[in-house]
Tab-separated table of C-alpha atoms in Angstrom:
chain	number	residue	atom	x	y	z
A	1	MET	CA	3.755	34.190	-4.888
A	2	GLU	CA	5.463	35.353	-1.721
A	3	ASN	CA	7.822	32.419	-1.353
A	4	SER	CA	9.284	30.157	-4.046
A	5	ASP	CA	9.117	27.228	-1.616
A	6	TYR	CA	5.357	26.882	-1.988
A	7	ILE	CA	2.481	27.161	-4.421
A	8	PHE	CA	-1.154	27.878	-3.656
A	9	GLY	CA	-4.512	27.131	-5.199
A	10	ILE	CA	-6.184	23.866	-6.201
A	11	HIS	CA	-5.418	24.178	-9.913
A	12	SER	CA	-1.779	25.141	-9.294
A	13	ALA	CA	-1.287	22.169	-6.979
A	14	ILE	CA	-2.828	19.721	-9.450
A	15	GLU	CA	-0.789	21.118	-12.336
A	16	ALA	CA	2.440	20.971	-10.318
A	17	ILE	CA	1.929	17.325	-9.383
A	18	GLU	CA	0.927	16.297	-12.902
A	19	ALA	CA	3.930	18.169	-14.319
A	20	GLY	CA	6.249	16.057	-12.195
A	21	ARG	CA	7.361	18.768	-9.774
A	22	THR	CA	8.394	17.477	-6.359
A	23	VAL	CA	5.824	18.435	-3.741
A	24	ASP	CA	6.840	17.808	-0.132
A	25	LYS	CA	3.391	18.108	1.393
A	26	LEU	CA	-0.032	19.667	0.915
A	27	LEU	CA	-1.968	21.716	3.426
A	28	ILE	CA	-5.692	21.588	2.671
A	29	LYS	CA	-8.420	23.468	4.510
A	30	LYS	CA	-10.349	21.188	6.842
A	31	ASP	CA	-13.772	21.670	5.278
A	32	LEU	CA	-12.639	21.884	1.651
A	33	ASN	CA	-14.562	19.410	-0.466
A	34	GLY	CA	-15.814	19.216	-4.006
A	35	GLU	CA	-14.692	17.455	-7.152
A	36	LEU	CA	-11.367	19.258	-7.560
A	37	ALA	CA	-10.418	18.840	-3.909
A	38	ILE	CA	-11.145	15.108	-4.069
A	39	ARG	CA	-9.131	14.855	-7.288
A	40	LEU	CA	-6.195	16.622	-5.638
A	41	ILE	CA	-6.281	14.348	-2.598
A	42	HIS	CA	-6.380	11.213	-4.758
A	43	LEU	CA	-3.533	12.575	-6.879
A	44	ALA	CA	-1.466	13.260	-3.765
A	45	LYS	CA	-2.082	9.726	-2.546
A	46	ASP	CA	-0.990	8.289	-5.899
A	47	TYR	CA	2.290	10.237	-5.729
A	48	GLY	CA	2.926	9.584	-2.036
A	49	ILE	CA	2.519	13.230	-1.041
A	50	PRO	CA	1.499	13.773	2.601
A	51	VAL	CA	-1.748	15.715	3.071
A	52	GLN	CA	-2.636	17.660	6.217
A	53	ARG	CA	-6.115	19.031	6.889
A	54	VAL	CA	-5.658	22.367	8.667
A	55	PRO	CA	-7.754	25.367	9.800
A	56	VAL	CA	-7.990	28.208	7.287
A	57	GLU	CA	-6.171	30.444	9.786
A	58	LYS	CA	-2.994	28.417	9.314
A	59	LEU	CA	-3.167	28.876	5.553
A	60	ASN	CA	-3.784	32.602	5.963
A	61	ARG	CA	-0.662	32.919	8.101
A	62	ILE	CA	1.410	31.462	5.271
A	63	THR	CA	0.061	33.669	2.486
A	64	ARG	CA	-2.468	36.453	2.067
A	65	LYS	CA	-3.038	35.481	-1.553
A	66	ASN	CA	-6.164	33.659	-2.703
A	67	HIS	CA	-4.976	30.160	-1.768
A	68	GLN	CA	-8.420	28.581	-2.304
A	69	GLY	CA	-7.817	26.388	0.725
A	70	VAL	CA	-4.692	24.697	-0.658
A	71	ILE	CA	-0.972	25.332	-0.177
A	72	GLY	CA	1.707	22.991	-1.480
A	73	PHE	CA	5.247	23.040	-0.136
A	74	MET	CA	7.792	22.388	-2.855
A	75	SER	CA	11.066	20.520	-2.612
A	76	ALA	CA	14.179	22.116	-4.049
A	77	VAL	CA	15.545	18.678	-4.953
A	78	ALA	CA	14.206	15.602	-6.691
A	79	TYR	CA	13.784	12.604	-4.405
A	80	TYR	CA	15.366	9.250	-5.197
A	81	SER	CA	13.986	5.764	-4.685
A	82	LEU	CA	15.829	3.836	-1.984
A	83	GLU	CA	14.906	0.597	-3.767
A	84	ASP	CA	16.701	1.855	-6.870
A	85	ILE	CA	19.884	3.390	-5.519
A	86	LEU	CA	20.859	0.887	-2.812
A	87	PRO	CA	21.022	-2.170	-5.127
A	88	ALA	CA	22.899	-0.006	-7.645
A	89	MET	CA	25.590	0.709	-5.035
A	90	PHE	CA	26.244	-2.994	-4.527
A	91	GLU	CA	26.188	-3.618	-8.272
A	92	ASP	CA	28.743	-0.855	-8.826
A	93	GLY	CA	31.034	-2.167	-6.095
A	94	VAL	CA	30.394	0.799	-3.794
A	95	LEU	CA	30.662	0.258	-0.028
A	96	PRO	CA	27.317	1.762	1.061
A	97	PHE	CA	27.302	4.549	3.609
A	98	LEU	CA	23.768	5.782	4.211
A	99	LEU	CA	22.553	8.418	6.650
A	100	VAL	CA	19.059	7.961	8.114
A	101	LEU	CA	17.535	11.006	9.832
A	102	ASP	CA	14.668	10.208	12.176
A	103	GLY	CA	12.558	13.224	13.069
A	104	ILE	CA	14.957	16.026	12.117
A	105	THR	CA	12.689	19.050	11.601
A	106	ASP	CA	15.051	22.016	11.955
A	107	VAL	CA	16.124	23.188	8.517
A	108	ARG	CA	19.453	24.562	9.771
A	109	ASN	CA	20.406	21.311	11.445
A	110	PHE	CA	19.352	19.368	8.373
A	111	GLY	CA	21.359	21.587	6.044
A	112	ALA	CA	24.458	21.409	8.244
A	113	ILE	CA	24.177	17.611	8.467
A	114	ALA	CA	23.776	17.319	4.691
A	115	ARG	CA	26.866	19.481	4.153
A	116	THR	CA	28.957	17.235	6.413
A	117	ALA	CA	27.448	14.119	4.842
A	118	GLU	CA	28.489	15.219	1.364
A	119	CYS	CA	32.018	15.948	2.592
A	120	CYS	CA	32.182	12.485	4.198
A	121	GLY	CA	31.128	10.657	1.055
A	122	VAL	CA	27.706	9.587	2.313
A	123	ASN	CA	25.922	7.912	-0.591
A	124	ALA	CA	22.375	8.959	0.300
A	125	ILE	CA	20.246	10.564	3.020
A	126	VAL	CA	17.008	8.850	4.022
A	127	ILE	CA	14.146	10.829	5.606
A	128	PRO	CA	10.499	10.033	6.377
A	129	GLN	CA	7.588	11.642	4.558
A	130	ARG	CA	6.051	12.809	7.820
A	131	GLY	CA	7.757	14.413	10.775
A	132	SER	CA	10.750	15.622	8.795
A	133	VAL	CA	12.130	18.850	7.428
A	134	THR	CA	10.962	20.216	4.080
A	135	VAL	CA	13.874	20.108	1.659
A	136	GLY	CA	13.334	23.589	0.299
A	137	ALA	CA	15.559	26.431	-0.816
A	138	ASP	CA	16.553	27.279	2.771
A	139	ALA	CA	17.784	23.728	3.343
A	140	VAL	CA	19.824	23.810	0.141
A	141	LYS	CA	21.313	27.171	1.091
A	142	THR	CA	22.179	26.012	4.613
A	143	SER	CA	23.832	22.917	3.167
A	144	ALA	CA	26.070	25.149	1.011
A	145	GLY	CA	24.630	23.386	-2.031
A	146	ALA	CA	25.453	19.900	-0.774
A	147	LEU	CA	21.828	18.797	-1.220
A	148	LEU	CA	22.239	19.321	-4.954
A	149	HIS	CA	24.953	16.634	-4.975
A	150	ILE	CA	23.768	13.986	-2.522
A	151	PRO	CA	20.645	11.865	-3.162
A	152	VAL	CA	17.772	12.262	-0.711
A	153	CYS	CA	15.328	9.358	-0.365
A	154	ARG	CA	11.970	10.176	1.196
A	155	VAL	CA	10.158	7.086	2.447
A	156	ALA	CA	6.596	6.430	3.600
A	157	SER	CA	7.693	4.311	6.579
A	158	LEU	CA	11.101	4.834	8.150
A	159	PRO	CA	11.048	1.559	10.136
A	160	GLN	CA	10.247	-0.372	6.960
A	161	ALA	CA	12.978	1.470	5.068
A	162	VAL	CA	15.525	0.667	7.778
A	163	GLN	CA	14.462	-2.986	7.675
A	164	TYR	CA	14.921	-2.965	3.895
A	165	ILE	CA	18.403	-1.489	4.292
A	166	LYS	CA	19.220	-4.127	6.897
A	167	ASP	CA	17.896	-6.966	4.742
A	168	SER	CA	20.025	-5.657	1.871
A	169	GLY	CA	23.181	-6.362	3.866
A	170	CYS	CA	23.885	-3.097	5.664
A	171	GLN	CA	24.714	-2.776	9.337
A	172	ILE	CA	22.286	-0.463	11.160
A	173	VAL	CA	24.217	1.842	13.493
A	174	CYS	CA	22.065	3.913	15.848
A	175	ALA	CA	23.671	6.838	17.628
A	176	THR	CA	21.951	7.185	20.995
A	177	GLU	CA	22.897	8.442	24.442
A	178	LYS	CA	21.119	5.363	25.815
A	179	ALA	CA	23.856	3.099	24.435
A	180	SER	CA	26.626	1.757	26.640
A	181	GLU	CA	29.204	1.249	23.878
A	182	ASN	CA	31.602	4.061	23.010
A	183	TYR	CA	31.106	5.100	19.388
A	184	THR	CA	34.771	4.440	18.553
A	185	LEU	CA	34.421	0.735	19.393
A	186	GLY	CA	31.990	-0.095	16.596
A	187	ASP	CA	33.153	-1.556	13.291
A	188	TYR	CA	32.106	0.827	10.538
A	189	THR	CA	34.118	-0.724	7.722
A	190	THR	CA	31.082	-2.711	6.567
A	191	PRO	CA	28.152	-1.505	4.442
A	192	LEU	CA	26.150	0.560	6.905
A	193	ALA	CA	23.393	3.013	7.619
A	194	LEU	CA	24.006	5.551	10.367
A	195	VAL	CA	20.791	6.584	12.138
A	196	MET	CA	20.509	9.926	13.913
A	197	GLY	CA	17.431	10.993	15.883
A	198	ALA	CA	15.799	14.256	16.862
A	199	GLU	CA	17.383	16.176	19.727
A	200	ASP	CA	14.276	16.094	21.911
A	201	THR	CA	12.969	12.565	21.338
A	202	GLY	CA	15.938	10.726	19.847
A	203	ILE	CA	15.536	7.748	17.539
A	204	SER	CA	12.015	6.289	17.535
A	205	PRO	CA	11.646	2.949	19.365
A	206	GLU	CA	10.487	1.227	16.153
A	207	VAL	CA	13.725	2.160	14.398
A	208	LEU	CA	15.960	1.665	17.438
A	209	ARG	CA	14.812	-1.949	17.747
A	210	LYS	CA	16.308	-2.654	14.330
A	211	ALA	CA	19.809	-1.545	15.358
A	212	ASP	CA	22.731	-3.919	14.942
A	213	THR	CA	24.962	-1.496	16.827
A	214	ARG	CA	24.054	1.167	19.372
A	215	SER	CA	26.773	3.727	19.896
A	216	ALA	CA	27.131	6.674	22.263
A	217	ILE	CA	29.377	9.709	22.178
A	218	PRO	CA	30.817	10.169	25.695
A	219	MET	CA	29.803	13.321	27.570
A	220	PHE	CA	31.956	14.927	30.251
A	221	GLY	CA	30.225	18.244	30.845
A	222	LYS	CA	27.028	19.225	32.602
A	223	ILE	CA	24.974	19.267	29.405
A	224	GLY	CA	23.748	15.793	28.540
A	225	SER	CA	23.816	15.886	24.763
A	226	LEU	CA	25.290	17.476	21.659
A	227	ASN	CA	23.489	19.376	18.947
A	228	VAL	CA	22.368	16.739	16.448
A	229	GLY	CA	24.367	18.362	13.662
A	230	VAL	CA	27.559	18.158	15.722
A	231	ALA	CA	26.815	14.597	16.858
A	232	ALA	CA	26.165	13.511	13.261
A	233	GLY	CA	29.477	15.039	12.225
A	234	VAL	CA	31.360	13.192	14.959
A	235	MET	CA	29.767	9.875	13.969
A	236	MET	CA	30.248	10.341	10.219
A	237	TYR	CA	33.906	11.202	10.552
A	238	GLU	CA	34.491	8.138	12.709
A	239	VAL	CA	33.205	6.107	9.763
A	240	VAL	CA	35.594	8.001	7.489
A	241	ARG	CA	38.518	7.484	9.888
A	242	GLN	CA	37.992	3.743	10.135
A	243	ARG	CA	37.595	3.323	6.401
A	244	LEU	CA	40.710	5.355	5.693
A	245	ASP	CA	42.675	3.335	8.267
A	246	GLY	CA	41.488	0.176	6.531
A	247	ASN	CA	42.479	1.570	3.117
A	248	LEU	CA	38.863	1.279	1.980
A	249	GLU	CA	37.275	3.427	-0.699
A	250	ILE	CA	35.209	6.209	0.854
A	251	ILE	CA	32.976	6.553	-2.211
């Protein structure tokens, strides 16, 4: 295998899933059918693993090995259930601080954000199954190992997950340049989830509509926005500052 972040072959993919290994997504050749292929697709559905049908040329670009029309991208971390860890925070008397990443696909940005999140005492990172970075070895390395210490929850529907977080008693804080309120004016001493969007498209409208607070970082230069990793760091440390000023427990 040329890269430890993926496996290839129908049998290898089935065995990995059945063995409980965390598979981020499967790439399956468009015209691949047959009993084993159908079994693999059903297995992926049962375990909530995204499946993409792709041309064989895409698979060949990833590996020259005999992939049999199947490549599975592996996660370097085990995913947590949001429905398990959020209630546990309240039960343990923890003031929840969640980070929701909407459409972050760059592994370096993701790793840098995770590193800052761990330093800020973020309790968990929430990402969508589709349209998000693969949490592989490169992400762990870029995070300086932070992803080995902070839970990552991968959800089928980000809007539904944000609604669940909101219904659980957390304030939804969306960082967006479209907001009129300066980010320092929000009250972040409550249980909250901070939502950061992709640099090109920002937070999706479905998620943005669920915001309790929309906050913007003021810009004074000619460039209209910050790198998402920098913006996330600014927002997270404002949460830390307010909680420290209020003598609240960070974690």
